[in-house]
Coordinates of C-alpha atoms in Angstrom, one line a residue:
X1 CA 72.8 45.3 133.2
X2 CA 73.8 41.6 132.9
X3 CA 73.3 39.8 129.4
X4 CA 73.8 36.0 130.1
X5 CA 75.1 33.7 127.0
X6 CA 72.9 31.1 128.3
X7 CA 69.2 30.4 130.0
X8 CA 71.1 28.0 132.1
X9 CA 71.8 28.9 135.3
X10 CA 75.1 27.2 135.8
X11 CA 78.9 28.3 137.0
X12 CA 78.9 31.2 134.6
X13 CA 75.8 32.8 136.0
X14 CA 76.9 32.1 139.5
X15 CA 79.9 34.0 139.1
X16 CA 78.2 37.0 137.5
X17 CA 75.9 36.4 141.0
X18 CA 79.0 36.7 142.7
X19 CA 80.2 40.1 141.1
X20 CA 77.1 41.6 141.9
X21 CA 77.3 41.0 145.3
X22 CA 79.9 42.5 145.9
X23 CA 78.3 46.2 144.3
X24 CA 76.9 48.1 146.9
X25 CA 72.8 48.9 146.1
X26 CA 73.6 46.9 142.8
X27 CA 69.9 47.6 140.6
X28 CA 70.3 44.9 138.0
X29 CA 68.1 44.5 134.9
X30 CA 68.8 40.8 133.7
X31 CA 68.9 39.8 130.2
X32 CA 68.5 35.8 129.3
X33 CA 69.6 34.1 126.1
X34 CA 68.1 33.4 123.7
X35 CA 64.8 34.2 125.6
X36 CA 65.0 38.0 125.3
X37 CA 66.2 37.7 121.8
X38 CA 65.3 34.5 120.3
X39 CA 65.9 35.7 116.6
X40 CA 69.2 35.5 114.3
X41 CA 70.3 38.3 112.3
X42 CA 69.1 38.0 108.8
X43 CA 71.8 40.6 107.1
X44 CA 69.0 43.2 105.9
X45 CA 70.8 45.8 106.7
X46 CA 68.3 48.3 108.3
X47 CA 70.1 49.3 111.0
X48 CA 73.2 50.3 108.8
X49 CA 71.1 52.0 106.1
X50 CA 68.3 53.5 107.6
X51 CA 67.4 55.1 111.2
X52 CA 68.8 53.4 114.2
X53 CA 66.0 51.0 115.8
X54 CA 64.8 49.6 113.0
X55 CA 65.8 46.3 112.9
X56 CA 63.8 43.5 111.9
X57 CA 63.6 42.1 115.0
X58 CA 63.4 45.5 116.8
X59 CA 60.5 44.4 118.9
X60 CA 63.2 42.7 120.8
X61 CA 66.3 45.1 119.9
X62 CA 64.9 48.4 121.1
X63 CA 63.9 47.7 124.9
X64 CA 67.2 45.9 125.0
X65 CA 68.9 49.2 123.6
X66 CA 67.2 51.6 126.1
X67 CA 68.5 49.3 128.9
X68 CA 72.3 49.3 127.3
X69 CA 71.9 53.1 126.7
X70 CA 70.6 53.9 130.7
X71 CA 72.9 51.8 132.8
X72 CA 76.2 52.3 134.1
X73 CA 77.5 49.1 133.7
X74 CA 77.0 46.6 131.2
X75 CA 78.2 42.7 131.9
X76 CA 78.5 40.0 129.3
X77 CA 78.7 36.3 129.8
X78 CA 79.0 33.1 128.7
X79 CA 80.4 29.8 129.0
X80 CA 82.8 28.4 126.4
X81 CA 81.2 26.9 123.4
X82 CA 83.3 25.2 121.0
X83 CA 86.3 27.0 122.1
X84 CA 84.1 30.6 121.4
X85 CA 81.0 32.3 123.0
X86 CA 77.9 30.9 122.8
X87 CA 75.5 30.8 119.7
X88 CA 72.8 33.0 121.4
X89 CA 75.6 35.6 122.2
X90 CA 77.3 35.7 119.1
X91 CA 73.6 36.6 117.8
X92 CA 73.2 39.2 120.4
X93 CA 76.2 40.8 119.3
X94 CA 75.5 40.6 115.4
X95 CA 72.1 42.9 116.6
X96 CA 74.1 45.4 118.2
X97 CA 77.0 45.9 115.1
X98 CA 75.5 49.4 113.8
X99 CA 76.7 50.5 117.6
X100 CA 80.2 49.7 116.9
X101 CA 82.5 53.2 116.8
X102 CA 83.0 53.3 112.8
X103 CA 79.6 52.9 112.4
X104 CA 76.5 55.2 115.2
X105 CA 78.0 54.8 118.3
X106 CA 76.1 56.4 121.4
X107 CA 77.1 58.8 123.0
X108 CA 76.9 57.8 126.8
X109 CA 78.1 54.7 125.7
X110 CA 82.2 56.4 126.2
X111 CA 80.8 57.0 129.9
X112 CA 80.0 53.2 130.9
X113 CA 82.3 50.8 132.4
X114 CA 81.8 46.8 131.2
X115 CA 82.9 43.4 132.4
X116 CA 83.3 40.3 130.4
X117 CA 82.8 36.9 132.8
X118 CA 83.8 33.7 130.5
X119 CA 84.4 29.6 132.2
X120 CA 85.6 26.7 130.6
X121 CA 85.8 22.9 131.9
X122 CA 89.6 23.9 131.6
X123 CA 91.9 27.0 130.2
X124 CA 90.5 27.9 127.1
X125 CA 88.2 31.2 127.9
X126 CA 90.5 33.8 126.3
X127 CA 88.7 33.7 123.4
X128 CA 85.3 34.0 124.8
X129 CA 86.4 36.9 126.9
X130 CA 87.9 38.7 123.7
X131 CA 84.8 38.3 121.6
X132 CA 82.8 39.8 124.2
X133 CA 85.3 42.7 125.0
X134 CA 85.7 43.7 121.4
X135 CA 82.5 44.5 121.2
X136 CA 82.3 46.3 124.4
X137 CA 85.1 48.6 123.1
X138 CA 84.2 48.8 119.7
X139 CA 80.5 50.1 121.3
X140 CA 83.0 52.8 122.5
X141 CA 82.5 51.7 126.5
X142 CA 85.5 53.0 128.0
X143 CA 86.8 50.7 130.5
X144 CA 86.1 46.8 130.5
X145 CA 87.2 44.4 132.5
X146 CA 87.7 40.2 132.4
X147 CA 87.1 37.3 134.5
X148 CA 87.8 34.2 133.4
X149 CA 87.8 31.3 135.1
X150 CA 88.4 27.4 134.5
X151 CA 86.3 25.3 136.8
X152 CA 86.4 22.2 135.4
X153 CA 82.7 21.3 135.9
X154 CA 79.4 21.8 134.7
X155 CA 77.6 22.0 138.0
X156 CA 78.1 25.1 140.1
X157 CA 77.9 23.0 143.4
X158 CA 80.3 20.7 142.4
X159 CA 83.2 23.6 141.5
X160 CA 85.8 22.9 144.6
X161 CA 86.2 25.2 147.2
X162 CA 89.6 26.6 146.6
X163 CA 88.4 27.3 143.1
X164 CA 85.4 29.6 144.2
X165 CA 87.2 31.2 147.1
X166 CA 90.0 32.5 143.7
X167 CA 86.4 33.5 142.4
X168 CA 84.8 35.2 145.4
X169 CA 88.7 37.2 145.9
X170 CA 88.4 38.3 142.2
X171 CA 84.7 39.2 142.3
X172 CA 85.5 41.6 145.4
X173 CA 88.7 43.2 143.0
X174 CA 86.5 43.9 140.3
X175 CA 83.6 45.4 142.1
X176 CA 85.6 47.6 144.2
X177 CA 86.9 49.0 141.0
X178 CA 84.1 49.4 139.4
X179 CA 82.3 51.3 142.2
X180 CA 85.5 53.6 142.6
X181 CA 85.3 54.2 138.6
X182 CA 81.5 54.6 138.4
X183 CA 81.0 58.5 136.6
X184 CA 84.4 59.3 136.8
X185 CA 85.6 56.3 134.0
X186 CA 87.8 57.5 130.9
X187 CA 87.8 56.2 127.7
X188 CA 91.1 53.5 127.2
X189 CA 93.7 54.1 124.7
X190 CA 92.1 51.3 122.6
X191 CA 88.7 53.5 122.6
X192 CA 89.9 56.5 121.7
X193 CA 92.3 55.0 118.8
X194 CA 89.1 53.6 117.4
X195 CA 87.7 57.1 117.6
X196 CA 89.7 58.8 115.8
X197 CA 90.4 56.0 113.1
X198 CA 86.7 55.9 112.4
X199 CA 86.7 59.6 112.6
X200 CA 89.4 59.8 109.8
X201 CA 87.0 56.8 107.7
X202 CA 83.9 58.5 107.7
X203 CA 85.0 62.2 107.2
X204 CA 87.8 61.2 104.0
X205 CA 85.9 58.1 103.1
X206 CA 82.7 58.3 104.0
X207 CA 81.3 54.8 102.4
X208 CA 78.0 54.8 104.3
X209 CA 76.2 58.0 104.3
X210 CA 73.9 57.6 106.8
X211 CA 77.3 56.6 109.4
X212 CA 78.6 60.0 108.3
X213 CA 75.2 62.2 108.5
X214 CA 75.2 60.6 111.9
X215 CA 78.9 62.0 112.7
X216 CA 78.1 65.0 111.4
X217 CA 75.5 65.8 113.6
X218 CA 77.2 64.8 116.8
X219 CA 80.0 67.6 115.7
X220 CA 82.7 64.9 115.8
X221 CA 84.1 65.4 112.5
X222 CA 85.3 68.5 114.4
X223 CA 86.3 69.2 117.8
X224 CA 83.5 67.6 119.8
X225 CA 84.2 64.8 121.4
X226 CA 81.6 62.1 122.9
X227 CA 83.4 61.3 126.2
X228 CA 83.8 65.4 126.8

């Protein structure tokens, strides 16, 4: 599943292009933004207090959770904005908080892989990249990778050649482990930490009930484990 930070379809999009070219019978669901979710958040707090999937806006939220929840892979991108991710994924995100670990993380979520694809007009996309990631791992997916690039342009076509032959060589590294990962991923140390912290919150501090109910009922406030 590819969620792009931006309807435009400019260097960013043509790298995530790239990736998925190199994924052998790749069957990608494509997420635009802020077309497929054109709302803000407006803090009301359904999804942390009641039910999951009932967010104001869940006419958009829910068939975008189905898709997160049945794909293997999940890819984020965006182009630096203001030294950050873009608006419309930063409002993506915000939807998808009541997934994070401490809170009702899904289950299959510690079985998918993820990869974060961030440009810049120069070296500034680390901080794009690591917004995206932390929510990737904090949704409990257990291995995600980054790509990030400076191309110093707008345009795709005018990106020079020795810059998208570093991209096409990268592209190949990362689909080639992401098809030898595919069912057979882990959860990283950074995962599991998580886990187990937010394990420890919700069974000695418990400040949300409906976050602890949920743990609960999963069993992992005991041995169970989501990834087992």
């Amino acid at each position: 599943m590819l969620i792009y930070g931006t309807e435009r379809k400019g260097c960013t999009y043509n790298i995530a292009q790239e990736v998925i070219k190199q994924i052998e019978d790749a069957n990608v669901t494509e997420i635009f933004l802020p077309r497929d979710l054109p709302e803000f958040c407006i803090s009301c707090l359904r999804c942390f207090s009641e039910e999951k999937g009932t967010c104001t806006h869940s006419n958009y939220t829910n068939p975008i959770r189905q898709k997160l929840l049945s794909t293997d892979l999940i890819i984020l991108t965006s182009p630096v904005y203001s030294y950050h991710v873009t608006g419309q994924m930063k409002v993506f995100l915000d939807h998808f908080a009541n997934m994070w670990i401490v809170h009702r993380p899904e289950k299959n979520m510690f079985h998918k892989q993820g990869l974060v694809i961030a440009t810049g007009s120069g070296p500034v996309y680390n901080h794009s990249l690591k917004e995206m990631k932390d929510s990737l791992d904090f949704w409990g997916v257990a291995k995600t990778y980054k790509m990030g690039f400076a191309v110093y342009e707008t345009r795709w076509k005018c990106v020079s050649v020795k810059i998208k032959n570093k991209i096409t060589k990268k592209a190949k590294k990362v689909a080639k482990k992401i098809q030898k990962n595919n069912g057979k991923v882990k959860p990283c140390f950074r995962v599991r930490k998580w886990f187990f912290v937010s394990k420890m919150m919700q069974k000695y501090i418990g400040s949300n009930p409906p976050d602890v109910e949920y743990w609960r009922e999963q069993g992992w406030l005991g041995r169970e484990r989501p990834w087992r």
